[in-house]
C-alpha cells in the first residue's frame, strides 16, 4: 500500500523529535511505499538537511512553518464574504468556553467542535479554490473579527483583556498553524494518491490528514508520543521557550484544544505512546474505542553487550550514581544535588556523574552554570582537595565516548525529572540491565512496571533514601536490573513497534471503502453494473487513454475476439428460438447494457432487446 507520512519538525530532517522512530518505521515496513509530507520548524533545521532515505520513500514534499508567508493575493467581494463567514465561525468556537467543563462539558464540546470544523473546512475549501488564505489571516479584517469576538458576551474570561498587539500576535501564530490549509498537496497526484495518511503528531501535521479525508475519503491514523496540546502548554507558558501574554496563551490553547478534538474525531485509529498521553487524549475528547497504545520502538543492539555483561555479574561501579539526559530545568538537577548531599552523609564513598548532551541555548547554558555553582557550594571540601564527587560530563567526552559508556559507568541510574513524557533514558538504562531510581512523573511508572524504585518528584529526601537502599544491596540491584532488561526487550523494541503499525495499516485498509471514479458509481455511491466494459481489463489497444483502466505494460499484438464455442467433449445444446415481440415500433431501440464484443460475441442484430 501507499502511505502518506505526515510529520512536523522531524523526519526526514536530520534534527527533530520524530526522526528516529519514523526512520525505523519506514525501514521496517519496506514492503510498503511512503510519501513524506514534512513541515519544518526553523531555517537551521532545513539547513542541516535530511537523513539518508530508504528506497521505500518515493517522494518528499516540504513546507516551512517558521517564516512569515503570504501570496499577496487580495480577495474579491465574494471571496472576502466567504472568508469572513468561515473565520467568524472558527473564532467564535475558539473564544467560547465549554459550559460545565469541570463536569465534562460533553454536549457543548461536541457542538463547538462541529462549529470549529465547519469554519476550518470552509477556509480550506476557500484556499483550494482561490488561494490567498495566508494574506487574509493576517489582514485587518481578521484582526477586527478577533477583536469583536473577544469582546462579545460569552467570551472566555482570559481573552477579554486582549489588546491590538495581542490580536496581531495571535493572528501570526494562527496563520502558521493553519498554513497546511494553503499548501498544494491536495490533488490526485498528492495526498489523493495515497491509501492511508499517518500523522506522526497532532496539531498542524494532522491538518493535512484532515483535508485528505475531507477531499478524498483517505483514512487517518494519528500517533502521539508527546501530546501536541501538552507541548503547547509547556512551550507557551511563562517559563517556556516562547513566553506570551495571558490573552494570547488563552486563545492559542483554546485553538489547539479545538483542533485536537477535531483530529481525534476524524481519526480512524489513535495510537498514544503511553497511558500518560492516552489520558490527555481522552481529556481532549478522544473516543476510547479508537485508542490503542503503541510503545515507541528503540534500538537495542548498542546496549546488548552491556546488558549481557550485566547478566554475567558486571554491574558497574557499585558506589557511583549516574544521571543521563538533556540538561534543562525540567530535569530538576537541583533536587538531585541536594539528594546527593544527603547520600554522602550515609555513604561517604558515593559519587555522582551527570552526563548529558552539550547545552543548547542560553537557558540551558545558564542552568548548567547554576548547577555547577550549587555543586561547588554543597561539596566545598571535595573540590578543595581535588576529589570531585560530582562531575559534569558530556556524551562523547573522555569519560563517556559513547552513550552506552555513560550507563556502564555506575551501578544505579537516577532520573530526577519534574516533567517527563516518555522517559527514553530510563528505557536505555533498562536495556543495559541497570537498576534505576526515578521520580513519579509522566509515563515513568508505566515504563518501569515494578522493576525499579519510584519516588515523588521534588523530594530530595525520598530520592536519597531510595539511592542509598540500592547502593547498599548489590543483590537487589542485580535482580532489578535483570527484570528491567527483560521488560524492555518485551515492550520497547523496534520489532514490536513495526509489527503493531503493520497490523493497524492492514486493518484500516481492509475497512476503507474502495474509491472509484465518479462515472462508475450512482448517486448513492454504489457501483454501476457494467460501467467498465469487460475488455477494459484485458491488455489491448482499446484500453489506451481510457481513464481508470489497466493498460498493458508493454506493447504487443492485439488479441482478436474469442468465439464462444462449446468444448469438444461436450454436446452442443439445442438452439431454442426466441420469439420477437410483435408490438415493437420502428423507432424503438433495444436495451444495450454493454457492447456485444465485450463478452467475445460477434456483433449482430439483437433480438427482442435481450443480451445475447
Tab-separated table of N, CA, C and O in Angstrom, residues 460-533:
chain	number	residue	atom	x	y	z
A	460	UNK	N	13.917	15.577	47.653
A	460	UNK	CA	15.317	15.099	47.749
A	460	UNK	C	15.517	14.019	48.802
A	460	UNK	O	16.320	13.102	48.603
A	461	UNK	N	14.788	14.088	49.918
A	461	UNK	CA	14.980	13.094	50.971
A	461	UNK	C	14.560	11.705	50.505
A	461	UNK	O	15.270	10.719	50.723
A	462	UNK	N	13.395	11.611	49.853
A	462	UNK	CA	12.940	10.312	49.345
A	462	UNK	C	13.884	9.789	48.274
A	462	UNK	O	14.176	8.582	48.207
A	463	UNK	N	14.374	10.677	47.414
A	463	UNK	CA	15.311	10.266	46.360
A	463	UNK	C	16.597	9.735	46.970
A	463	UNK	O	17.146	8.713	46.524
A	464	UNK	N	17.080	10.405	48.022
A	464	UNK	CA	18.308	9.959	48.685
A	464	UNK	C	18.118	8.598	49.345
A	464	UNK	O	18.980	7.711	49.242
A	465	UNK	N	17.003	8.388	50.032
A	465	UNK	CA	16.765	7.110	50.713
A	465	UNK	C	16.719	5.955	49.720
A	465	UNK	O	17.273	4.863	49.983
A	466	UNK	N	16.065	6.152	48.571
A	466	UNK	CA	15.989	5.080	47.575
A	466	UNK	C	17.369	4.760	47.003
A	466	UNK	O	17.709	3.579	46.795
A	467	UNK	N	18.167	5.772	46.734
A	467	UNK	CA	19.514	5.535	46.193
A	467	UNK	C	20.393	4.802	47.201
A	467	UNK	O	21.140	3.874	46.842
A	468	UNK	N	20.306	5.207	48.465
A	468	UNK	CA	21.110	4.541	49.499
A	468	UNK	C	20.705	3.081	49.631
A	468	UNK	O	21.563	2.189	49.791
A	469	UNK	N	19.386	2.796	49.543
A	469	UNK	CA	18.923	1.417	49.665
A	469	UNK	C	19.525	0.535	48.579
A	469	UNK	O	19.923	-0.626	48.844
A	470	UNK	N	19.653	1.046	47.343
A	470	UNK	CA	20.227	0.230	46.263
A	470	UNK	C	21.739	0.175	46.339
A	470	UNK	O	22.339	-0.858	46.007
A	471	UNK	N	22.381	1.249	46.778
A	471	UNK	CA	23.844	1.224	46.907
A	471	UNK	C	24.297	0.189	47.932
A	471	UNK	O	25.372	-0.404	47.790
A	472	UNK	N	23.480	-0.066	48.924
A	472	UNK	CA	23.852	-0.996	50.000
A	472	UNK	C	23.409	-2.431	49.723
A	472	UNK	O	23.731	-3.319	50.531
A	473	UNK	N	22.706	-2.671	48.653
A	473	UNK	CA	22.161	-4.018	48.407
A	473	UNK	C	22.484	-4.458	46.978
A	473	UNK	O	21.666	-4.305	46.064
A	474	UNK	N	23.669	-5.032	46.729
A	474	UNK	CA	24.048	-5.427	45.364
A	474	UNK	C	23.154	-6.506	44.775
A	474	UNK	O	22.897	-6.514	43.576
A	475	UNK	N	22.658	-7.431	45.582
A	475	UNK	CA	21.799	-8.475	45.042
A	475	UNK	C	20.471	-7.899	44.545
A	475	UNK	O	19.942	-8.333	43.523
A	476	UNK	N	19.949	-6.941	45.275
A	476	UNK	CA	18.714	-6.303	44.830
A	476	UNK	C	18.945	-5.534	43.536
A	476	UNK	O	18.109	-5.558	42.626
A	477	UNK	N	20.070	-4.867	43.424
A	477	UNK	CA	20.399	-4.177	42.175
A	477	UNK	C	20.436	-5.157	41.017
A	477	UNK	O	19.921	-4.888	39.927
A	478	UNK	N	21.030	-6.311	41.255
A	478	UNK	CA	21.143	-7.311	40.184
A	478	UNK	C	19.782	-7.842	39.771
A	478	UNK	O	19.490	-7.981	38.579
A	479	UNK	N	18.915	-8.118	40.755
A	479	UNK	CA	17.580	-8.634	40.433
A	479	UNK	C	16.767	-7.589	39.666
A	479	UNK	O	16.120	-7.909	38.665
A	480	UNK	N	16.776	-6.355	40.125
A	480	UNK	CA	16.006	-5.311	39.458
A	480	UNK	C	16.527	-5.043	38.049
A	480	UNK	O	15.755	-4.824	37.113
A	481	UNK	N	17.849	-5.067	37.891
A	481	UNK	CA	18.428	-4.836	36.568
A	481	UNK	C	18.030	-5.913	35.574
A	481	UNK	O	17.701	-5.621	34.418
A	482	UNK	N	18.059	-7.179	36.011
A	482	UNK	CA	17.680	-8.276	35.119
A	482	UNK	C	16.198	-8.184	34.748
A	482	UNK	O	15.816	-8.384	33.581
A	483	UNK	N	15.352	-7.868	35.713
A	483	UNK	CA	13.920	-7.744	35.426
A	483	UNK	C	13.648	-6.561	34.495
A	483	UNK	O	12.800	-6.648	33.594
A	484	UNK	N	14.363	-5.466	34.693
A	484	UNK	CA	14.171	-4.291	33.837
A	484	UNK	C	14.564	-4.596	32.401
A	484	UNK	O	13.871	-4.183	31.458
A	485	UNK	N	15.666	-5.298	32.206
A	485	UNK	CA	16.096	-5.629	30.847
A	485	UNK	C	15.078	-6.542	30.159
A	485	UNK	O	14.755	-6.348	28.971
A	486	UNK	N	14.570	-7.519	30.873
A	486	UNK	CA	13.569	-8.425	30.274
A	486	UNK	C	12.312	-7.650	29.875
A	486	UNK	O	11.734	-7.891	28.811
A	487	UNK	N	11.896	-6.706	30.712
A	487	UNK	CA	10.697	-5.919	30.398
A	487	UNK	C	10.927	-5.031	29.180
A	487	UNK	O	10.072	-4.922	28.293
A	488	UNK	N	12.092	-4.404	29.116
A	488	UNK	CA	12.379	-3.518	27.983
A	488	UNK	C	12.431	-4.298	26.671
A	488	UNK	O	11.927	-3.834	25.638
A	489	UNK	N	13.031	-5.483	26.685
A	489	UNK	CA	13.124	-6.288	25.465
A	489	UNK	C	11.758	-6.796	25.021
A	489	UNK	O	11.546	-7.065	23.835
A	490	UNK	N	10.841	-6.897	25.947
A	490	UNK	CA	9.499	-7.367	25.592
A	490	UNK	C	8.625	-6.243	25.024
A	490	UNK	O	7.847	-6.478	24.093
A	491	UNK	N	8.773	-5.023	25.535
A	491	UNK	CA	7.814	-3.966	25.217
A	491	UNK	C	8.338	-2.852	24.323
A	491	UNK	O	7.546	-2.224	23.610
A	492	UNK	N	9.626	-2.567	24.330
A	492	UNK	CA	10.106	-1.313	23.751
A	492	UNK	C	11.086	-1.494	22.601
A	492	UNK	O	11.930	-0.636	22.364
A	493	UNK	N	10.984	-2.573	21.863
A	493	UNK	CA	11.893	-2.800	20.741
A	493	UNK	C	11.282	-2.279	19.444
A	493	UNK	O	10.069	-2.070	19.336
A	494	UNK	N	12.134	-2.084	18.457
A	494	UNK	CA	11.680	-1.652	17.140
A	494	UNK	C	10.750	-2.699	16.531
A	494	UNK	O	9.755	-2.365	15.874
A	495	UNK	N	11.048	-3.952	16.743
A	495	UNK	CA	10.265	-5.026	16.135
A	495	UNK	C	8.809	-4.991	16.587
A	495	UNK	O	7.888	-5.122	15.766
A	496	UNK	N	8.566	-4.795	17.890
A	496	UNK	CA	7.175	-4.753	18.346
A	496	UNK	C	6.462	-3.513	17.830
A	496	UNK	O	5.281	-3.552	17.512
A	497	UNK	N	7.187	-2.401	17.704
A	497	UNK	CA	6.587	-1.173	17.194
A	497	UNK	C	6.175	-1.318	15.735
A	497	UNK	O	5.053	-0.965	15.345
A	498	UNK	N	7.079	-1.868	14.915
A	498	UNK	CA	6.796	-2.038	13.489
A	498	UNK	C	5.660	-3.040	13.281
A	498	UNK	O	4.771	-2.827	12.449
A	499	UNK	N	5.674	-4.126	14.035
A	499	UNK	CA	4.614	-5.128	13.898
A	499	UNK	C	3.248	-4.545	14.260
A	499	UNK	O	2.242	-4.825	13.604
A	500	UNK	N	3.213	-3.703	15.285
A	500	UNK	CA	1.941	-3.090	15.684
A	500	UNK	C	1.398	-2.180	14.596
A	500	UNK	O	0.207	-2.247	14.249
A	501	UNK	N	2.239	-1.339	14.013
A	501	UNK	CA	1.764	-0.428	12.974
A	501	UNK	C	1.422	-1.179	11.687
A	501	UNK	O	0.499	-0.777	10.970
A	502	UNK	N	2.151	-2.238	11.393
A	502	UNK	CA	1.824	-3.028	10.208
A	502	UNK	C	0.411	-3.603	10.326
A	502	UNK	O	-0.387	-3.554	9.369
A	503	UNK	N	0.076	-4.126	11.497
A	503	UNK	CA	-1.269	-4.653	11.695
A	503	UNK	C	-2.341	-3.584	11.601
A	503	UNK	O	-3.412	-3.803	11.040
A	504	UNK	N	-2.046	-2.396	12.141
A	504	UNK	CA	-3.024	-1.303	12.084
A	504	UNK	C	-3.209	-0.832	10.646
A	504	UNK	O	-4.339	-0.557	10.208
A	505	UNK	N	-2.120	-0.732	9.879
A	505	UNK	CA	-2.237	-0.351	8.464
A	505	UNK	C	-3.180	-1.298	7.721
A	505	UNK	O	-4.090	-0.868	7.002
A	506	UNK	N	-2.949	-2.596	7.873
A	506	UNK	CA	-3.762	-3.577	7.155
A	506	UNK	C	-5.226	-3.510	7.600
A	506	UNK	O	-6.148	-3.640	6.785
A	507	UNK	N	-5.433	-3.306	8.876
A	507	UNK	CA	-6.812	-3.229	9.376
A	507	UNK	C	-7.537	-2.013	8.798
A	507	UNK	O	-8.699	-2.114	8.369
A	508	UNK	N	-6.878	-0.856	8.781
A	508	UNK	CA	-7.517	0.351	8.266
A	508	UNK	C	-7.828	0.223	6.778
A	508	UNK	O	-8.896	0.642	6.315
A	509	UNK	N	-6.903	-0.349	6.026
A	509	UNK	CA	-7.142	-0.518	4.593
A	509	UNK	C	-8.282	-1.499	4.347
A	509	UNK	O	-9.102	-1.322	3.440
A	510	UNK	N	-8.372	-2.525	5.170
A	510	UNK	CA	-9.425	-3.527	4.969
A	510	UNK	C	-10.806	-2.949	5.238
A	510	UNK	O	-11.801	-3.427	4.693
A	511	UNK	N	-10.889	-1.910	6.074
A	511	UNK	CA	-12.176	-1.300	6.377
A	511	UNK	C	-12.459	-0.067	5.544
A	511	UNK	O	-13.564	0.475	5.605
A	512	UNK	N	-11.483	0.404	4.794
A	512	UNK	CA	-11.676	1.612	3.997
A	512	UNK	C	-12.497	1.294	2.762
A	512	UNK	O	-12.280	0.265	2.107
A	513	UNK	N	-13.429	2.148	2.400
A	513	UNK	CA	-14.208	1.905	1.177
A	513	UNK	C	-13.338	2.040	-0.055
A	513	UNK	O	-12.382	2.815	-0.086
A	514	UNK	N	-13.682	1.246	-1.083
A	514	UNK	CA	-12.953	1.311	-2.339
A	514	UNK	C	-13.303	2.615	-3.045
A	514	UNK	O	-14.476	2.954	-3.196
A	515	UNK	N	-12.263	3.361	-3.448
A	515	UNK	CA	-12.511	4.623	-4.160
A	515	UNK	C	-12.594	4.353	-5.658
A	515	UNK	O	-11.687	3.779	-6.244
A	516	UNK	N	-13.729	4.758	-6.264
A	516	UNK	CA	-13.969	4.512	-7.685
A	516	UNK	C	-14.137	5.831	-8.415
A	516	UNK	O	-14.572	6.828	-7.824
A	517	UNK	N	-13.832	5.871	-9.702
A	517	UNK	CA	-14.094	7.089	-10.479
A	517	UNK	C	-15.568	7.454	-10.438
A	517	UNK	O	-16.450	6.602	-10.321
A	518	UNK	N	-15.864	8.763	-10.544
A	518	UNK	CA	-17.231	9.247	-10.396
A	518	UNK	C	-18.179	8.632	-11.410
A	518	UNK	O	-19.357	8.404	-11.115
A	519	UNK	N	-17.686	8.346	-12.643
A	519	UNK	CA	-18.591	7.836	-13.668
A	519	UNK	C	-18.943	6.367	-13.467
A	519	UNK	O	-19.771	5.825	-14.195
A	520	UNK	N	-18.354	5.708	-12.461
A	520	UNK	CA	-18.639	4.292	-12.248
A	520	UNK	C	-19.537	4.041	-11.048
A	520	UNK	O	-19.744	2.894	-10.675
A	521	UNK	N	-20.055	5.113	-10.403
A	521	UNK	CA	-20.929	4.939	-9.250
A	521	UNK	C	-22.214	5.719	-9.479
A	521	UNK	O	-22.271	6.664	-10.269
A	522	UNK	N	-23.283	5.316	-8.769
A	522	UNK	CA	-24.555	6.011	-8.900
A	522	UNK	C	-24.641	7.146	-7.884
A	522	UNK	O	-23.668	7.484	-7.218
A	523	UNK	N	-25.810	7.725	-7.750
A	523	UNK	CA	-25.984	8.882	-6.875
A	523	UNK	C	-25.746	8.545	-5.412
A	523	UNK	O	-25.448	9.420	-4.604
A	524	UNK	N	-25.860	7.263	-5.055
A	524	UNK	CA	-25.649	6.845	-3.673
A	524	UNK	C	-24.249	6.289	-3.435
A	524	UNK	O	-23.980	5.771	-2.363
A	525	UNK	N	-23.379	6.383	-4.426
A	525	UNK	CA	-22.030	5.887	-4.272
A	525	UNK	C	-21.870	4.407	-4.533
A	525	UNK	O	-20.777	3.859	-4.371
A	526	UNK	N	-22.934	3.731	-4.947
A	526	UNK	CA	-22.864	2.305	-5.227
A	526	UNK	C	-22.344	2.083	-6.645
A	526	UNK	O	-22.620	2.876	-7.557
A	527	UNK	N	-21.583	1.004	-6.866
A	527	UNK	CA	-21.030	0.769	-8.206
A	527	UNK	C	-22.118	0.468	-9.226
A	527	UNK	O	-23.087	-0.248	-8.938
A	528	UNK	N	-21.990	1.028	-10.421
A	528	UNK	CA	-22.912	0.771	-11.513
A	528	UNK	C	-22.524	-0.523	-12.224
A	528	UNK	O	-21.347	-0.739	-12.528
A	529	UNK	N	-23.471	-1.399	-12.503
A	529	UNK	CA	-23.136	-2.632	-13.230
A	529	UNK	C	-22.710	-2.308	-14.660
A	529	UNK	O	-23.313	-1.463	-15.334
A	530	UNK	N	-21.673	-2.962	-15.104
A	530	UNK	CA	-21.156	-2.843	-16.474
A	530	UNK	C	-20.697	-1.411	-16.801
A	530	UNK	O	-20.702	-1.020	-17.955
A	531	UNK	N	-20.327	-0.632	-15.771
A	531	UNK	CA	-19.824	0.718	-16.043
A	531	UNK	C	-18.496	0.643	-16.787
A	531	UNK	O	-18.186	1.501	-17.609
A	532	UNK	N	-17.724	-0.375	-16.512
A	532	UNK	CA	-16.497	-0.627	-17.258
A	532	UNK	C	-16.702	-1.874	-18.104
A	532	UNK	O	-17.010	-2.946	-17.573
A	533	UNK	N	-16.562	-1.784	-19.403
A	533	UNK	CA	-16.720	-2.980	-20.239
A	533	UNK	C	-15.647	-4.002	-19.924
A	533	UNK	O	-14.568	-3.681	-19.425
